[in-house]
mmCIF file of C-alpha atoms in Angstrom:
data_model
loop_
_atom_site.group_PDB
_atom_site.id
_atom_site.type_symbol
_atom_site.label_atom_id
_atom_site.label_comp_id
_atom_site.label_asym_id
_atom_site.label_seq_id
_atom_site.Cartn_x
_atom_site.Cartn_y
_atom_site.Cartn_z
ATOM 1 C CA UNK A 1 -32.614 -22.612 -4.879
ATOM 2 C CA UNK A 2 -33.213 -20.980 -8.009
ATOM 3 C CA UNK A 3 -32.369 -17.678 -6.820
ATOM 4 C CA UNK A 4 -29.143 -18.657 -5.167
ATOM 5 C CA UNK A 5 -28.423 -20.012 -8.548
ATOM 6 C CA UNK A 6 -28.843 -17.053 -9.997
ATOM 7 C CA UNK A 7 -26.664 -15.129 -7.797
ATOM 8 C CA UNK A 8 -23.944 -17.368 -8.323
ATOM 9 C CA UNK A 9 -23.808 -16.836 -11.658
ATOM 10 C CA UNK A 10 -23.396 -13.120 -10.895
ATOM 11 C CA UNK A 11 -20.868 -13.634 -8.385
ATOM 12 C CA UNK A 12 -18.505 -15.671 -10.828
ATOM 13 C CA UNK A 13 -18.581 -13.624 -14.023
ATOM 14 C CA UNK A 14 -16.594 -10.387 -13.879
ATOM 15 C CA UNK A 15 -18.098 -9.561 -17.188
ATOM 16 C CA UNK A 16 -21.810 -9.592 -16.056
ATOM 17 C CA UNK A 17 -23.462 -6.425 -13.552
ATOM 18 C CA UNK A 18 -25.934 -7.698 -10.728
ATOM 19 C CA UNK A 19 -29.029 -6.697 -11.371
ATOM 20 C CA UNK A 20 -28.531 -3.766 -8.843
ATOM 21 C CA UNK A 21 -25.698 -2.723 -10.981
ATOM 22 C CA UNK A 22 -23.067 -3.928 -9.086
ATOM 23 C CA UNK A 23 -19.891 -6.475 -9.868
ATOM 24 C CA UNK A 24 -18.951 -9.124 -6.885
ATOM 25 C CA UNK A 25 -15.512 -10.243 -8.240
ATOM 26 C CA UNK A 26 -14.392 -6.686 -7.798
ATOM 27 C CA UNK A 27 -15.973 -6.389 -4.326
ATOM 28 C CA UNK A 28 -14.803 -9.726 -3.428
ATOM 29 C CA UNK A 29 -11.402 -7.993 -4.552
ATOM 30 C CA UNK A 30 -11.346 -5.326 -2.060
ATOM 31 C CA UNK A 31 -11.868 -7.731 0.778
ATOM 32 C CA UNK A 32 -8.636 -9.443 -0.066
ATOM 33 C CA UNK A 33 -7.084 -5.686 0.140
ATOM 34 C CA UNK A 34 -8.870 -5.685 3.628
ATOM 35 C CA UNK A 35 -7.121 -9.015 4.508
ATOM 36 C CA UNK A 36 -3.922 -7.765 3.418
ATOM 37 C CA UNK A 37 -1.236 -6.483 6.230
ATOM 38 C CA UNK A 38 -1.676 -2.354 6.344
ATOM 39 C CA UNK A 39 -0.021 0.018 4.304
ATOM 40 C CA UNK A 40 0.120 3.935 4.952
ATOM 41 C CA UNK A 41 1.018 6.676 3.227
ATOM 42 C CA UNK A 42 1.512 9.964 4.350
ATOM 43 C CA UNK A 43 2.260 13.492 2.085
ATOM 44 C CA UNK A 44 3.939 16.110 4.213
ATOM 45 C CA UNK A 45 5.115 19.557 3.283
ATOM 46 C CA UNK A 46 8.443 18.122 1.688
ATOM 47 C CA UNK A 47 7.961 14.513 0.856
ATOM 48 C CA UNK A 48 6.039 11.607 1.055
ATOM 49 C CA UNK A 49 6.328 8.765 3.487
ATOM 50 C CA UNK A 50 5.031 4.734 2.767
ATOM 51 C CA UNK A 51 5.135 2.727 5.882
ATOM 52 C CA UNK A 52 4.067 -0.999 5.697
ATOM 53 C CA UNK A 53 3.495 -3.704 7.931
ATOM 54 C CA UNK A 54 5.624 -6.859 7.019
ATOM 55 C CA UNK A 55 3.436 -9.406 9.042
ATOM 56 C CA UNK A 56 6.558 -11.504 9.355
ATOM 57 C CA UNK A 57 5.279 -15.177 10.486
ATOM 58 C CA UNK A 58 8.220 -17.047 11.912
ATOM 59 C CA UNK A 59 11.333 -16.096 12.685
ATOM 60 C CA UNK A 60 12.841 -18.332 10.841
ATOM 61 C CA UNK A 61 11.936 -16.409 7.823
ATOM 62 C CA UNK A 62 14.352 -13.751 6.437
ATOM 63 C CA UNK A 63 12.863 -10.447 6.645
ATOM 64 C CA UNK A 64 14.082 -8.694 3.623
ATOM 65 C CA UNK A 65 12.223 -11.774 1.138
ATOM 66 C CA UNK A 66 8.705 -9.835 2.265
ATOM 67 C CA UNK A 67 8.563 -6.825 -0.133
ATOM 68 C CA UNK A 68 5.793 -4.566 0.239
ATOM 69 C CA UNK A 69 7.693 -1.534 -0.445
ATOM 70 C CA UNK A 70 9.063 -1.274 -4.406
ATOM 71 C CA UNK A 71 10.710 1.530 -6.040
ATOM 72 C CA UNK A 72 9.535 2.262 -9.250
ATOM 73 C CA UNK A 73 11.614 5.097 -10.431
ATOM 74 C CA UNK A 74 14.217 7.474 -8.874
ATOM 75 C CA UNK A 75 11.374 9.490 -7.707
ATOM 76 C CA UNK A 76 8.488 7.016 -6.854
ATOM 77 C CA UNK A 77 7.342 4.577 -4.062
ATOM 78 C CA UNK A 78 5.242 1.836 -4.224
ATOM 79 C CA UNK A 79 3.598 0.000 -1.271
ATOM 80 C CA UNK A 80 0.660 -2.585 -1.659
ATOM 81 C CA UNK A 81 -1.963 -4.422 0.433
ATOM 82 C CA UNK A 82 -3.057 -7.661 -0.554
ATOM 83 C CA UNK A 83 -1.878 -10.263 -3.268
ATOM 84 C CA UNK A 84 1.609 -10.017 -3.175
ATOM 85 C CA UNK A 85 1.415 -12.119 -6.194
ATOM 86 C CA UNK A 86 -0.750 -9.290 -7.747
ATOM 87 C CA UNK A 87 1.150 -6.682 -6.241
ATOM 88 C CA UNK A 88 4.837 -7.765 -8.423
ATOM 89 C CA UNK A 89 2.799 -8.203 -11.443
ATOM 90 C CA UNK A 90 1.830 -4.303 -11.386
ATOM 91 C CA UNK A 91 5.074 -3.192 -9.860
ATOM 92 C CA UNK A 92 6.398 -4.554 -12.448
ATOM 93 C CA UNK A 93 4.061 -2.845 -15.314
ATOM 94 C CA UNK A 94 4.859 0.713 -13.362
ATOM 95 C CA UNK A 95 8.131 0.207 -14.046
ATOM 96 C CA UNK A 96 8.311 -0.890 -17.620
ATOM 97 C CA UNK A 97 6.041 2.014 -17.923
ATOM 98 C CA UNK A 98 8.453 4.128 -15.945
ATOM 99 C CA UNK A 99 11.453 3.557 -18.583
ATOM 100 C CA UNK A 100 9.301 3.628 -21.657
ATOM 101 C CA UNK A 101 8.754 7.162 -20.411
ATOM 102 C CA UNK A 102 12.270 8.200 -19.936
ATOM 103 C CA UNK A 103 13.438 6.886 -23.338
ATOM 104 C CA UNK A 104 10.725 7.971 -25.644
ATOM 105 C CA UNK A 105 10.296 11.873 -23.878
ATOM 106 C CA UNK A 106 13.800 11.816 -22.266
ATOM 107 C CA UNK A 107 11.969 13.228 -18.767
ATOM 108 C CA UNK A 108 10.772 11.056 -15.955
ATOM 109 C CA UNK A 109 7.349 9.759 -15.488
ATOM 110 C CA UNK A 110 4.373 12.209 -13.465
ATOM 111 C CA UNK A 111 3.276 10.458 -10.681
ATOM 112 C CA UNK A 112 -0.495 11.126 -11.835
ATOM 113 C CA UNK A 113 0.590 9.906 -15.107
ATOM 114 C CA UNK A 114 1.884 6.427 -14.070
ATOM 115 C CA UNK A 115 -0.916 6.183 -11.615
ATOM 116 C CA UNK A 116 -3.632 6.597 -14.641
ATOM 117 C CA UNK A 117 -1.634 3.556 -16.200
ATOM 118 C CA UNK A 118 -1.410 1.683 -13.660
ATOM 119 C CA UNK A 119 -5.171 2.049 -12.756
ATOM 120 C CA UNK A 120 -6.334 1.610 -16.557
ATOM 121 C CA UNK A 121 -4.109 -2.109 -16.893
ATOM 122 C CA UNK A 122 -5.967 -2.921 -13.613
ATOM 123 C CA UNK A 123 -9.454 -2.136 -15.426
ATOM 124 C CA UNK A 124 -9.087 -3.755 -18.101
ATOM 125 C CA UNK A 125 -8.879 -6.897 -15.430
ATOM 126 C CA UNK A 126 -12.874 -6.362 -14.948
ATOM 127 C CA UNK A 127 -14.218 -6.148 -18.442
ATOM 128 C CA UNK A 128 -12.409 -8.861 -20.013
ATOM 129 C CA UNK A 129 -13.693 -13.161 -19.412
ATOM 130 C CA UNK A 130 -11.683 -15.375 -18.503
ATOM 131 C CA UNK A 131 -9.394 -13.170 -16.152
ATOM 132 C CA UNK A 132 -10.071 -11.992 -12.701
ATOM 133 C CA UNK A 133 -9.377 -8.821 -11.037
ATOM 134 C CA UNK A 134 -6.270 -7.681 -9.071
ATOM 135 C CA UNK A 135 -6.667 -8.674 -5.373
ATOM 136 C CA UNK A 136 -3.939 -6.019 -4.167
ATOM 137 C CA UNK A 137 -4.496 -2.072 -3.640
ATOM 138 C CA UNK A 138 -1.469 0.317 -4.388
ATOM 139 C CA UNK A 139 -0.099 3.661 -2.785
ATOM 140 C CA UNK A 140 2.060 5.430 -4.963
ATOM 141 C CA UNK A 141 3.971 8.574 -3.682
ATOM 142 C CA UNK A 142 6.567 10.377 -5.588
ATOM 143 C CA UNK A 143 7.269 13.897 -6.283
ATOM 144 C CA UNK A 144 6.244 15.778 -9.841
ATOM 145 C CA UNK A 145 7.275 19.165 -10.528
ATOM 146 C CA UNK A 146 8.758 19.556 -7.504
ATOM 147 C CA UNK A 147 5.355 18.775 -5.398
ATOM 148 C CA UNK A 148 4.413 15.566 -3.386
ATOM 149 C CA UNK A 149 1.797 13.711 -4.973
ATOM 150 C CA UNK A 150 -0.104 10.273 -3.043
ATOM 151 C CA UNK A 151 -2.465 8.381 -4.911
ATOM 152 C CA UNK A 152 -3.992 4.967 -4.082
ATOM 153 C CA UNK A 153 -5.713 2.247 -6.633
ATOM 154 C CA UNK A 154 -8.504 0.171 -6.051
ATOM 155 C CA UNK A 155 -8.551 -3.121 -7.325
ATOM 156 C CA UNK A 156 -12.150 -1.722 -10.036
ATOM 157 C CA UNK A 157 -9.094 0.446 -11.474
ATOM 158 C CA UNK A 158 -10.091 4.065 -9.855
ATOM 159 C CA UNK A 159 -7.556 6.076 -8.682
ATOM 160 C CA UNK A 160 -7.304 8.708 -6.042
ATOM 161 C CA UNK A 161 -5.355 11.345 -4.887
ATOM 162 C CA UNK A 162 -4.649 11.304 -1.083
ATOM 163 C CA UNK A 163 -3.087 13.742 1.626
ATOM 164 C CA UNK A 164 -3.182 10.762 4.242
ATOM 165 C CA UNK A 165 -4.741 7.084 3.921
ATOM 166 C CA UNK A 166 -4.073 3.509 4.924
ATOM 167 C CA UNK A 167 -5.096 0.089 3.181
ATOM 168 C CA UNK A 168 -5.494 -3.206 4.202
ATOM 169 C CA UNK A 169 -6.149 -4.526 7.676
ATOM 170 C CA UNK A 170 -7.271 -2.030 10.269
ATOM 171 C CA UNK A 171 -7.671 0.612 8.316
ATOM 172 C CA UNK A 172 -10.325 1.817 9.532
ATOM 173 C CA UNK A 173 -8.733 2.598 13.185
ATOM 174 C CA UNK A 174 -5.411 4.060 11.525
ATOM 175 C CA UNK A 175 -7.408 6.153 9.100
ATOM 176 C CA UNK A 176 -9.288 8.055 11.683
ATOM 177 C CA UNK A 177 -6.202 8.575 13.382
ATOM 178 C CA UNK A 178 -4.811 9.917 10.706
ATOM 179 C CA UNK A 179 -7.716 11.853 10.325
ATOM 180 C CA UNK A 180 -7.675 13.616 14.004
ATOM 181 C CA UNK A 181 -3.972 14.105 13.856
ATOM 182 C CA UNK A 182 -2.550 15.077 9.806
ATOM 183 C CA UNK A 183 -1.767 18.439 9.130
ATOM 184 C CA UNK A 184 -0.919 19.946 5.496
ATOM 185 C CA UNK A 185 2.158 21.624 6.867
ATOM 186 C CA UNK A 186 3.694 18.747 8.551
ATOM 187 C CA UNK A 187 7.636 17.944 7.714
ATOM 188 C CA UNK A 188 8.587 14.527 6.191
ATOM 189 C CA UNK A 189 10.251 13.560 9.492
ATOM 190 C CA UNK A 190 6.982 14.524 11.462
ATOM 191 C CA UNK A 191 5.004 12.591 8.481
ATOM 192 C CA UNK A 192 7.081 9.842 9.401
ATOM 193 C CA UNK A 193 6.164 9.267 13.063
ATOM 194 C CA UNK A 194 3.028 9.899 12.154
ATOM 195 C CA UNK A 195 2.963 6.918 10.326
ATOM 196 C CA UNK A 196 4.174 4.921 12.613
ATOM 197 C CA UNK A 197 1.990 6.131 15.124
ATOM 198 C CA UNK A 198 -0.962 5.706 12.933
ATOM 199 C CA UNK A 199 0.162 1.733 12.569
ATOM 200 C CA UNK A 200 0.478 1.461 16.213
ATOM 201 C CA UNK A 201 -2.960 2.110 16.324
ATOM 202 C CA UNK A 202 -3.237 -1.683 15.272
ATOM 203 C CA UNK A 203 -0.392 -3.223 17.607
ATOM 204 C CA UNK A 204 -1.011 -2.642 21.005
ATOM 205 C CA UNK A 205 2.093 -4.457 21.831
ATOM 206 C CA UNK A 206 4.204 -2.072 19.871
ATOM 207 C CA UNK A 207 6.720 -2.279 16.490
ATOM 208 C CA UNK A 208 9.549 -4.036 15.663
ATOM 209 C CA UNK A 209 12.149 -2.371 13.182
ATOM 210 C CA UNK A 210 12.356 -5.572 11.506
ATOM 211 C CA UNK A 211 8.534 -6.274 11.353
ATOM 212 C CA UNK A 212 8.045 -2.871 9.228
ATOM 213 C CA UNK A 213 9.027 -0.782 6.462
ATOM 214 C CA UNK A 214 9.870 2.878 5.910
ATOM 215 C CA UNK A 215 10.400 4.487 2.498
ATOM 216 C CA UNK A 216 10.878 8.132 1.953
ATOM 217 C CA UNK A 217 10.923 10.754 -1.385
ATOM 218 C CA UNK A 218 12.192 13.832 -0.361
ATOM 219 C CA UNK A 219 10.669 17.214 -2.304
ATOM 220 C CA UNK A 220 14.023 18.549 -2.785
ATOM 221 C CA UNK A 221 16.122 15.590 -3.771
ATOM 222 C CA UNK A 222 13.117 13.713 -5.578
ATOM 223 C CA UNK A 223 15.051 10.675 -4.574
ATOM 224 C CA UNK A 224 13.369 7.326 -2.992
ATOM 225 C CA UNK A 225 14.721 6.074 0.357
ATOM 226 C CA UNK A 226 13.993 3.416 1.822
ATOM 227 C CA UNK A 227 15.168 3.284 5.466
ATOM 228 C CA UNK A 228 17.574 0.774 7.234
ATOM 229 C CA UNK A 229 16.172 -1.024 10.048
ATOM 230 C CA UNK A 230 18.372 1.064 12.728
ATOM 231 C CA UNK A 231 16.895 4.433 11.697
ATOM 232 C CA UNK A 232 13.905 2.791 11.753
ATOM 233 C CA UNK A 233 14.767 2.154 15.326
ATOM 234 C CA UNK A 234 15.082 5.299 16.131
ATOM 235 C CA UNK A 235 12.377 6.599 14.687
ATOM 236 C CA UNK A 236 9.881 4.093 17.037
ATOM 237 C CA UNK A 237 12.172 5.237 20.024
ATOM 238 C CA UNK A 238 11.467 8.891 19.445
ATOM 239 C CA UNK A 239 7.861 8.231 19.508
ATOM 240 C CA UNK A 240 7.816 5.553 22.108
ATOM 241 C CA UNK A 241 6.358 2.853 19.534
ATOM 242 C CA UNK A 242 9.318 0.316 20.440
ATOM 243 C CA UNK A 243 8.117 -3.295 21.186
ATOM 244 C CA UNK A 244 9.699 -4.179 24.738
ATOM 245 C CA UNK A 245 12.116 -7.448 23.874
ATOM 246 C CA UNK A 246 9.973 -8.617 26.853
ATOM 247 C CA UNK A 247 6.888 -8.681 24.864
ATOM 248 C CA UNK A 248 8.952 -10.413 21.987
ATOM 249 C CA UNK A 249 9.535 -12.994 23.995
ATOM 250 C CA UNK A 250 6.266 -13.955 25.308
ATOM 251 C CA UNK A 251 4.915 -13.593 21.438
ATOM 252 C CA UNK A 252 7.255 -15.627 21.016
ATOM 253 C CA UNK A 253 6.370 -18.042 23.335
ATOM 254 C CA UNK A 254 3.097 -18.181 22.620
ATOM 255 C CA UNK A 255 3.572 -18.872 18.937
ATOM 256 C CA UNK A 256 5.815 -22.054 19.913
ATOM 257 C CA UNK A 257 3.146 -23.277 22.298
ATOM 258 C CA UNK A 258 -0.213 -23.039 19.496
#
């Protein structure tokens, strides 16, 4: 008894290190990342792509009130994994930060730059009692001087720089097929269906336009786009991803008759 006393007390102060050096509110953290809906985010040759999974629950719900895809500047996309909650509180620092940036050097943010923020705010979140750390992971993609940059945060605030990665559920299964099948030289369109292929890895019964999202930034506009559900469409025709409306239905069913 005493000892699981003891590791309680470890497990609910962020301020204190295990005696193996090691802090559970931050790893309990990452496994609400892991029980988020999956995020990817791919850099091709030209651009960067972020495609999310929307994990709509009803149909009764509307489909653009899920948001896991956030513009942060003209030139940067944000998509997140986990505590939505979280997520809006540090899309919302990135882009106060963002416009800080423009006004007081009159140039736009670096990608790396905003990600460093980002991921310092977040740290702070795991030295300071009486606060607990952010439960969401973000992939930010933009383009600085010209080049595509993809990092991701982890909810300990570390930040990396990715050519390919996924978050949240199934990641494991669409990061090793992005693994076998990314190449450095691959155009944003390609980077696209690879994307989408990559987060069919984790619906067998295939996507819906409205059950995802697609964002773009494009190397030599350095403008965000986020797609409309009919070029999404095509997009999952193209690479035979499509849900059949049959399959729809019997989801459908299903749902109604739990």
């Amino acid at each position: 008894m005493q000892g699981q006393a003891q590791q309680q007390a470890y497990d609910r102060g962020i301020t204190i290190f295990s005696p193996d050096g090691r802090l559970y509110q931050v790893e309990y953290a990452r496994e609400a990342v892991k029980r988020g809906s999956a995020s990817i985010g791919v850099r091709a040759d030209d651009g960067v792509v972020l495609v999310v999974d929307k994990r709509i629950r009803s149909p009764l719900m509307e489909e653009t009130s899920v948001e896991k895809i956030h513009k942060a500047d003209n030139h940067i996309g944000i998509a997140s994994a986990g505590h939505v909650a979280d997520a809006r509180q540090l899309i919302d620092f990135a882009r106060r930060d963002s416009q800080v940036n423009r006004v007081r050097y009159d140039e736009p943010i670096g990608v790396e730059s905003l990600t460093k923020d980002i991921t310092d705010h977040i740290q702070q979140y795991t030295q300071v009692g009486g606060a607990r750390p952010f439960g969401v992971a973000l992939l930010i993609g933009g383009i600085e001087d010209g080049e595509p940059r993809l990092y991701e945060t982890d909810p300990s605030g570390t930040p990396n720089e990715w050519k390919a990665l996924a978050i949240g559920s199934g990641r494991d299964d669409i990061q090793q097929y992005l693994e076998d099948e990314y190449s450095e030289d691959v155009a944003l369109e390609d980077a696209v269906g690879l994307a989408l292929s990559g987060l069919g890895q984790v619906h067998d019964e295939g996507l819906t336009p409205e059950g995802i999202g697609v964002a773009t930034v494009d190397a030599e506009s350095g403008s965000f786009i986020e797609l409309t559900n009919d070029e999404i469409e095509e997009y999952l025709v193209a690479n035979d991803l499509l849900a059949d409306e049959e399959d729809e239905e019997d989801d459908a069913d299903d749902e109604q008759a739990e």
